[in-house]
mmCIF file of C-alpha atoms in Angstrom:
data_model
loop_
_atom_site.group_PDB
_atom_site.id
_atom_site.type_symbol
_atom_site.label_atom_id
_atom_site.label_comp_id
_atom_site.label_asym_id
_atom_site.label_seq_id
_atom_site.Cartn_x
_atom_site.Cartn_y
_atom_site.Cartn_z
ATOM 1 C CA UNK P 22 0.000 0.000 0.000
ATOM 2 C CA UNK P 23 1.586 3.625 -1.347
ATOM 3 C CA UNK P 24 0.862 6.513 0.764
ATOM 4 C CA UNK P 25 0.808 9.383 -1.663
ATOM 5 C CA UNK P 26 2.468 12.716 -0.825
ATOM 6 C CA UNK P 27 -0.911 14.510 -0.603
ATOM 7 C CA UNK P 28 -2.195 12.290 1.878
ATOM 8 C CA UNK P 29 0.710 12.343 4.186
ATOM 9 C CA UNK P 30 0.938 15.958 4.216
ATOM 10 C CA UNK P 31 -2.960 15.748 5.459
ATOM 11 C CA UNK P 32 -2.533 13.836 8.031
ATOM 12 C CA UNK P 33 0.778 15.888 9.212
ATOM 13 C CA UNK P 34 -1.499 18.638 9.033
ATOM 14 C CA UNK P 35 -4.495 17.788 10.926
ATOM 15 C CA UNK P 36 -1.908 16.534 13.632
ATOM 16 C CA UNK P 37 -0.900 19.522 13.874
ATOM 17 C CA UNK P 38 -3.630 21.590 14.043
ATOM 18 C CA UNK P 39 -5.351 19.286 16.456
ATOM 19 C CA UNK P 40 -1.944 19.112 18.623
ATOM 20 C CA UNK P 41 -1.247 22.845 18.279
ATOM 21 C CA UNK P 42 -4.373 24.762 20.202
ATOM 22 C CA UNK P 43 -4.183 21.945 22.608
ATOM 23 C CA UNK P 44 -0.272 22.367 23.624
ATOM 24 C CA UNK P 45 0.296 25.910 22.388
ATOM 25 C CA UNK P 46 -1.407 27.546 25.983
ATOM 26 C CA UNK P 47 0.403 25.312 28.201
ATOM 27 C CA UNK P 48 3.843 26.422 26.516
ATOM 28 C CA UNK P 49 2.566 30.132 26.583
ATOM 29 C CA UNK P 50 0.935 30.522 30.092
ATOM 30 C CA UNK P 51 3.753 28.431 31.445
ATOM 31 C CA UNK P 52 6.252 31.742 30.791
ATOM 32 C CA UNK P 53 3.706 34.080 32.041
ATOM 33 C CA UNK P 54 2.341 34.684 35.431
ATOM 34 C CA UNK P 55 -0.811 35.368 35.312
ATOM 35 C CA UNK P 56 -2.860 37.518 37.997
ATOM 36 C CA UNK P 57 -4.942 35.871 41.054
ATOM 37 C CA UNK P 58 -7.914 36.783 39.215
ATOM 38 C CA UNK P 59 -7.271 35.047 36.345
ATOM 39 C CA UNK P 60 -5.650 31.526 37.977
ATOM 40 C CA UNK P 61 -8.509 31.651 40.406
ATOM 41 C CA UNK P 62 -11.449 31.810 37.667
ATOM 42 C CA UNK P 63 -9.051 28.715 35.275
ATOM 43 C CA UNK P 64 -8.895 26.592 38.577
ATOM 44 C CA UNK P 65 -13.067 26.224 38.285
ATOM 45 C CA UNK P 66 -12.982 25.282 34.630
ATOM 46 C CA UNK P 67 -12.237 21.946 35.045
ATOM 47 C CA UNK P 68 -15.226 21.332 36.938
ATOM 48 C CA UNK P 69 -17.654 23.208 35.043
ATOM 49 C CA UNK P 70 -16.452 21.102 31.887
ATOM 50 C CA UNK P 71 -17.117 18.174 33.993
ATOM 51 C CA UNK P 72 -20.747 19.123 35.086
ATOM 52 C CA UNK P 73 -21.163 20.379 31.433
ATOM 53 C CA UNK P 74 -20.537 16.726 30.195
ATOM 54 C CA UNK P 75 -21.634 14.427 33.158
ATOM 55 C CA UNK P 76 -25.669 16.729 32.599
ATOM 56 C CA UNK P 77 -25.232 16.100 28.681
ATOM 57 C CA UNK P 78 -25.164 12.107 29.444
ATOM 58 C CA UNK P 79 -27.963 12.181 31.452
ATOM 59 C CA UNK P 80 -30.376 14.202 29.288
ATOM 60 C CA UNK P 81 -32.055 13.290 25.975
ATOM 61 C CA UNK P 82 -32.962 16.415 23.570
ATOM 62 C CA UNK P 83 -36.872 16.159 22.786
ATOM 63 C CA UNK P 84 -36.957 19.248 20.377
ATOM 64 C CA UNK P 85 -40.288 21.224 21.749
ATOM 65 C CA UNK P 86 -40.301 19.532 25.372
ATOM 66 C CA UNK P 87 -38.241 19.374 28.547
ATOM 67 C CA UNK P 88 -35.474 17.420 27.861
ATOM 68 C CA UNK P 89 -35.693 13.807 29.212
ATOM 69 C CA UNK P 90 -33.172 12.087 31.339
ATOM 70 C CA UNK P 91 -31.334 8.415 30.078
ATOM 71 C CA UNK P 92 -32.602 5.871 32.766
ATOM 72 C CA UNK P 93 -29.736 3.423 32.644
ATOM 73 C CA UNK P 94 -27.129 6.468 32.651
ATOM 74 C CA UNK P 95 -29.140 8.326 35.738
ATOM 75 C CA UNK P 96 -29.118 4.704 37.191
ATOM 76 C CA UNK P 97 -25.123 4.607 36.690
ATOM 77 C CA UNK P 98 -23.776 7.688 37.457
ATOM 78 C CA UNK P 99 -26.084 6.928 40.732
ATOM 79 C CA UNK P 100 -23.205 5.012 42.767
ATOM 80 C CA UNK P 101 -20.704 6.632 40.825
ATOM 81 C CA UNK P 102 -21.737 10.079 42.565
ATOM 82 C CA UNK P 103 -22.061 7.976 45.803
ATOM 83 C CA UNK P 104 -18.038 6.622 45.281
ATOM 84 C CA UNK P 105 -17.250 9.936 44.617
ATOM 85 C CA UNK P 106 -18.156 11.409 48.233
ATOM 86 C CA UNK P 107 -17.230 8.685 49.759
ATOM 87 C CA UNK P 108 -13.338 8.053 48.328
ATOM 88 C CA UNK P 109 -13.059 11.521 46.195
ATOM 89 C CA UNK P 110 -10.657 9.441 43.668
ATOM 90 C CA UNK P 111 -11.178 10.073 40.371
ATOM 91 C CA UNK P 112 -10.095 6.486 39.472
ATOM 92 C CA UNK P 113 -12.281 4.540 41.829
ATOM 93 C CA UNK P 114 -15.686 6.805 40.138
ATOM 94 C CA UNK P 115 -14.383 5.592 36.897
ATOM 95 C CA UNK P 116 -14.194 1.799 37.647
ATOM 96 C CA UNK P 117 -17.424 2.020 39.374
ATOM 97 C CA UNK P 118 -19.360 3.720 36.899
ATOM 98 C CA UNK P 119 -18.001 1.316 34.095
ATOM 99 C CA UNK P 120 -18.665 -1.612 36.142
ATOM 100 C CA UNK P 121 -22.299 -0.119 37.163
ATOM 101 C CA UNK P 122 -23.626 0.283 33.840
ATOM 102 C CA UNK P 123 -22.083 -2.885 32.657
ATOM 103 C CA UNK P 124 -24.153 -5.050 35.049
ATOM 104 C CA UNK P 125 -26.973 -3.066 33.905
ATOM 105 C CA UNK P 126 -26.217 -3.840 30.326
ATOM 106 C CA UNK P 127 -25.662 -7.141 30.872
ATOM 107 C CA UNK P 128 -28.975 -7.918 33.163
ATOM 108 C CA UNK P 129 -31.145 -6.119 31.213
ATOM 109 C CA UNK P 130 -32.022 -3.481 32.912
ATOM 110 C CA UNK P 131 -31.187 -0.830 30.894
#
């Protein structure tokens, strides 16, 4: 199988433009200090992106009507949210909530 020039060049490319925006802050910010203000309002981002995507897997869009929420996701995130007071580790949520929704898969329950 030939790779032809064109191709390779696209794929250097979108590597690079998907690497660049993505690395390109940390270099920058990481030769600046920034104020209080500023490191203060980036330390809650994280968690806002979090909350942003845990809500957007347990709602369903009904175009006209309240949004709906996914049973078997509301179901799994239920003991994940539990693990997550409880231990406040990141990887122990994780295993939890992949092993919660696979027994739910797998009995049929969702």
């Amino acid at each position: 199988m030939e790779i032809s020039l064109y191709t390779l060049l696209a794929v250097i490319g979108c590597g690079i433009v998907t690497w660049l925006p993505r690395v390109a802050p940390f270099i920058l910010v990481r030769k600046w200090d920034l104020p209080e203000v500023v490191m203060q309002y980036l330390s809650y981002v994280p968690l806002c992106i979090l909350t942003a995507l845990f809500i957007q897997g347990l709602l369903v869009d009904h175009p006209g009507h309240f949004p709906g929420i996914k049973l078997d996701n509301l179901l799994a995130a239920l003991p994940s949210i539990l693990t997550a007071i409880l231990t406040k580790s990141l990887l122990w949520v994780v295993i939890i909530g992949v092993v919660s929704m696979a027994a739910l898969r797998l009995f049929g329950i969702a």
